[in-house]
Coordinates of C-alpha atoms and ligand atoms in Angstrom, one line a residue:
M301 CA -4.7 28.0 78.5
R302 CA -2.3 27.1 81.2
F303 CA 1.3 28.2 81.3
E304 CA 4.1 26.1 82.5
S305 CA 6.2 27.8 85.2
R306 CA 9.7 28.6 84.3
R307 CA 11.0 26.2 86.9
K308 CA 8.8 23.3 85.7
R309 CA 9.9 24.0 82.1
R310 CA 13.5 24.0 83.2
Q311 CA 13.0 20.6 85.0
R312 CA 11.4 19.1 81.9
E313 CA 14.2 20.4 79.7
L314 CA 16.8 19.0 82.0
A315 CA 15.0 15.6 82.1
D316 CA 15.1 15.6 78.4
L317 CA 18.8 16.1 78.2
V318 CA 20.7 12.9 77.6
F319 CA 23.8 11.8 79.5
E320 CA 25.8 10.8 76.5
P321 CA 27.2 7.2 76.6
S322 CA 30.5 8.6 75.5
W323 CA 30.7 10.7 78.6
R324 CA 30.3 7.6 80.7
I325 CA 33.1 5.9 78.8
M326 CA 35.3 9.0 79.3
L327 CA 34.6 9.2 83.0
T328 CA 35.3 5.5 83.4
A329 CA 38.7 6.0 81.6
R330 CA 39.8 9.3 83.1
W331 CA 38.4 9.5 86.6
P332 CA 38.8 6.2 88.6
H333 CA 36.7 7.6 91.4
W334 CA 33.7 7.2 89.1
Q335 CA 34.0 3.4 89.2
R336 CA 34.0 3.5 93.0
L337 CA 30.5 4.9 93.1
S338 CA 27.4 2.8 93.4
D339 CA 25.0 2.6 90.5
A340 CA 22.5 4.8 92.4
E341 CA 25.2 7.4 93.1
R342 CA 26.4 7.4 89.5
S343 CA 22.9 7.9 88.2
R344 CA 22.3 10.9 90.5
L345 CA 25.7 12.3 89.6
E346 CA 24.9 12.0 85.9
D347 CA 21.8 14.1 86.4
L348 CA 23.7 16.7 88.4
T349 CA 26.5 16.7 85.8
K350 CA 24.4 17.2 82.8
A351 CA 22.5 20.1 84.4
F352 CA 25.8 21.7 85.5
V353 CA 27.2 21.4 82.0
A354 CA 24.1 22.8 80.5
E355 CA 23.3 25.6 83.0
K356 CA 26.6 27.1 83.8
R357 CA 28.5 29.5 81.6
W358 CA 31.8 28.1 80.4
E359 CA 34.7 30.1 79.2
A360 CA 38.1 29.2 78.0
A361 CA 41.2 31.3 78.5
H362 CA 42.3 33.0 75.3
G363 CA 43.6 30.6 72.8
F364 CA 42.5 27.5 74.7
E365 CA 40.0 25.1 73.2
L366 CA 37.5 23.9 75.8
T367 CA 35.8 20.6 74.8
E368 CA 32.6 19.1 76.0
A369 CA 34.6 16.2 77.5
M370 CA 36.6 18.7 79.6
Q371 CA 33.4 20.3 80.8
V372 CA 32.0 16.9 81.8
L373 CA 35.1 15.9 83.7
I374 CA 35.1 19.2 85.6
A375 CA 31.4 19.1 86.3
A376 CA 31.3 15.5 87.5
Q377 CA 34.0 16.1 90.0
A378 CA 32.4 19.3 91.2
C379 CA 29.0 17.7 91.5
L380 CA 30.4 14.8 93.6
L381 CA 30.6 17.3 96.4
V382 CA 26.9 18.1 96.3
L383 CA 25.7 14.6 95.5
E384 CA 23.7 14.4 98.8
L385 CA 23.0 18.1 99.4
D386 CA 19.6 19.6 99.0
G387 CA 18.5 22.7 97.0
D388 CA 20.9 24.2 94.5
P389 CA 24.2 24.5 96.4
F390 CA 26.1 25.7 93.3
R391 CA 23.7 28.6 92.8
G392 CA 26.6 30.9 93.4
V393 CA 28.6 29.4 90.6
T394 CA 27.9 31.3 87.4
T395 CA 31.0 30.9 85.2
I396 CA 33.7 28.4 85.1
L397 CA 36.8 29.7 83.4
V398 CA 39.3 27.1 82.2
H399 CA 42.9 27.9 81.7
P400 CA 45.3 25.4 80.0
T401 CA 47.8 25.4 82.8
T402 CA 49.0 27.2 86.0
L403 CA 48.2 30.9 86.1
V404 CA 50.6 33.3 87.5
L405 CA 49.0 36.2 89.4
V406 CA 50.9 39.5 89.7
G407 CA 50.3 42.5 91.9
Q408 CA 50.1 42.9 95.7
R409 CA 48.4 40.3 97.8
S410 CA 48.1 39.4 101.5
T411 CA 50.2 36.5 102.5
G412 CA 47.7 35.7 105.2
T413 CA 50.3 36.0 108.0
G414 CA 50.4 39.0 110.2
G415 CA 49.0 41.4 107.6
L416 CA 52.1 41.0 105.4
V417 CA 51.8 41.9 101.8
S418 CA 53.8 40.3 99.0
S419 CA 54.1 41.4 95.4
D420 CA 56.0 38.3 94.2
P421 CA 54.5 36.5 91.2
Y422 CA 52.1 33.9 92.6
P423 CA 51.3 30.7 90.7
I424 CA 47.8 29.2 91.2
L425 CA 46.0 26.1 89.9
G426 CA 42.6 27.6 90.5
Q427 CA 40.6 30.4 92.2
A428 CA 37.1 30.9 93.5
Q429 CA 35.8 34.4 94.1
F430 CA 32.6 36.0 95.3
G431 CA 30.7 37.1 92.2
G432 CA 33.4 36.1 89.8
P433 CA 34.3 33.0 87.8
T434 CA 35.5 29.8 89.3
I435 CA 38.9 29.3 87.6
V436 CA 40.7 26.0 87.1
A437 CA 43.8 24.9 85.3
W438 CA 43.0 22.1 82.9
D439 CA 46.3 20.2 83.2
A440 CA 45.8 20.1 87.0
V441 CA 42.2 19.0 86.6
S442 CA 43.1 16.2 84.3
Y443 CA 46.1 15.0 86.4
D444 CA 44.1 15.0 89.7
A445 CA 41.2 13.1 88.0
R446 CA 43.6 10.4 86.8
H447 CA 45.3 10.2 90.2
P448 CA 42.3 10.5 92.5
W449 CA 43.9 9.1 95.7
R450 CA 46.7 11.6 96.2
G451 CA 44.8 13.8 98.5
Q452 CA 44.9 16.7 96.0
N453 CA 42.2 17.8 93.7
V454 CA 41.8 21.4 92.3
V455 CA 38.1 20.9 91.4
Y456 CA 37.2 19.7 94.9
H457 CA 39.2 22.6 96.3
E458 CA 37.7 25.5 94.3
F459 CA 34.1 24.2 94.5
A460 CA 34.5 23.6 98.3
H461 CA 35.2 27.4 98.5
K462 CA 32.0 28.0 96.6
L463 CA 30.0 26.0 99.2
D464 CA 31.8 27.9 101.9
M465 CA 30.7 31.2 100.3
L466 CA 27.0 30.2 100.4
D467 CA 26.5 32.0 103.7
G468 CA 28.3 35.1 102.5
L469 CA 31.6 34.4 104.3
L470 CA 34.7 32.6 103.2
D471 CA 35.5 31.4 106.7
G472 CA 35.8 27.6 106.5
T473 CA 32.3 27.0 107.7
P474 CA 29.6 26.3 105.0
P475 CA 25.9 26.5 106.0
L476 CA 25.2 23.8 108.5
V477 CA 21.8 22.4 109.4
D478 CA 21.7 23.2 113.1
D479 CA 23.5 24.8 116.0
A480 CA 24.7 21.5 117.4
M481 CA 26.4 20.7 114.2
R482 CA 27.8 24.2 113.9
R483 CA 29.3 24.0 117.5
R484 CA 30.9 20.7 116.8
W485 CA 32.2 21.9 113.5
V486 CA 33.8 25.0 115.0
E487 CA 35.3 22.9 117.8
V488 CA 36.8 20.2 115.5
F489 CA 38.0 22.6 112.8
T490 CA 39.5 25.1 115.2
R491 CA 41.5 22.3 116.9
E492 CA 42.7 20.7 113.7
F493 CA 43.5 24.1 112.0
N494 CA 45.6 25.1 115.0
A495 CA 47.4 21.8 115.0
L496 CA 48.2 22.2 111.3
R497 CA 49.3 25.8 111.9
R498 CA 51.7 24.8 114.6
G499 CA 53.1 22.0 112.5
L500 CA 52.3 19.4 115.1
P501 CA 53.2 15.8 114.1
G502 CA 50.5 13.5 112.8
N503 CA 49.0 16.0 110.4
L504 CA 47.5 14.4 107.4
L505 CA 46.6 17.6 105.5
R506 CA 49.1 19.5 103.4
D507 CA 50.5 22.8 104.8
Y508 CA 48.5 25.0 102.5
G509 CA 45.5 24.3 104.7
A510 CA 47.2 26.4 107.5
E511 CA 46.9 29.6 105.4
N512 CA 43.5 30.5 106.8
P513 CA 40.2 28.7 107.9
G514 CA 38.8 28.9 104.3
E515 CA 41.8 27.1 102.8
F516 CA 41.7 24.6 105.7
F517 CA 38.1 23.6 104.7
A518 CA 39.0 23.4 101.0
V519 CA 42.1 21.3 101.7
A520 CA 40.2 19.1 104.1
T521 CA 37.6 18.5 101.4
E522 CA 40.3 17.4 99.0
Y523 CA 41.5 14.8 101.5
Y524 CA 38.0 13.8 102.5
F525 CA 37.2 12.7 99.0
S526 CA 40.6 11.5 97.8
K527 CA 42.1 10.0 101.0
P528 CA 39.0 9.1 102.9
V529 CA 40.3 5.9 104.5
E530 CA 43.4 7.7 105.8
M531 CA 41.3 10.6 107.1
R532 CA 38.8 8.4 108.8
A533 CA 41.6 6.5 110.5
Q534 CA 43.9 9.5 111.4
K535 CA 41.4 12.3 111.8
P536 CA 38.1 10.7 112.8
D537 CA 36.5 13.9 114.2
L538 CA 37.3 15.8 111.1
Y539 CA 36.0 12.9 108.9
A540 CA 32.8 12.8 111.0
A541 CA 32.2 16.6 110.8
L542 CA 32.7 16.6 107.0
S543 CA 30.4 13.5 106.7
G544 CA 27.8 15.5 108.6
F545 CA 28.0 18.3 106.0
Y546 CA 28.5 16.3 102.8
R547 CA 26.2 13.4 103.9
Q548 CA 28.5 11.0 102.3
D549 CA 30.8 8.2 103.6
P550 CA 33.6 8.1 100.9
A551 CA 35.7 5.7 103.0
A552 CA 33.0 3.1 102.6
R553 CA 33.7 3.1 98.9
F554 CA 37.0 1.4 99.8
P555 CA 36.0 -1.8 101.6
T556 CA 39.3 -3.6 100.9
V557 CA 41.8 -0.9 101.8
A558 CA 41.9 -1.9 105.5
L559 CA 43.4 -5.2 104.4
A560 CA 46.7 -3.3 104.1
A561 CA 49.8 -4.3 102.3
E562 CA 48.6 -6.9 99.9
D563 CA 45.6 -4.9 98.9
P564 CA 45.9 -3.9 95.3
M565 CA 44.3 -0.5 96.1
S566 CA 47.2 0.5 98.4
G567 CA 49.5 0.4 95.3
T568 CA 47.1 2.7 93.5
A569 CA 46.8 5.0 96.4
A570 CA 50.5 5.5 96.6
S571 CA 51.0 6.2 92.9
Ligands
ZN1168 ZN1 41.9 27.9 98.1

């Protein structure tokens, strides 16, 4: 008698899972980015999404009803980040905790500037922690999915932190394939982080990226996937470094944007 290995069995079970047609309809309606992907990308993303929904532990904040459609919308956006990455880059993601809306943290926290500590109530849309749940606010997830070209996306942000944490440090540098890529990454990210910190003109990213290098990478990831054409034009080195890591070219999903004012996409991008 031969026994199937646990890994083989898991692969077979995942292959047997169906990506429900209703999920496809939901993603088409609620996440316009979905329609920008190629058929091959969508097919891979479906496989990653169904595995993510099935394998992760999902929790809802007290009194909140988490539906399967919500799980799929969160999972699909998270898995877009790892569409071209090898292995199991979300192995550090165990639980996703979904709150209905903004959470307000209380208690002392570091403000990230000069060792100052604040005890002011602190509203957040999400949080990623070592060894803890990845938290997102559902209203922000839903809004960001519907308005995918604003440069803000709480799912991309929190799951970028989880990729950053893969090497055990939340320092704005995820595991990179070789030393040359790491050197280039550190050079570009240090320069751009310092420019944002100093408030120099011409910065594309929002100020929150200046909090620390970890937040810079998470915010840069948001822009990379949701304002890729702008990032490629205004921050080509940053775009290239992120493309080296994510192995994607999201700006290429917008072949018409360069046609400027009369392009229908430019109206969408500004909304
Ligand atoms: Zn963050």
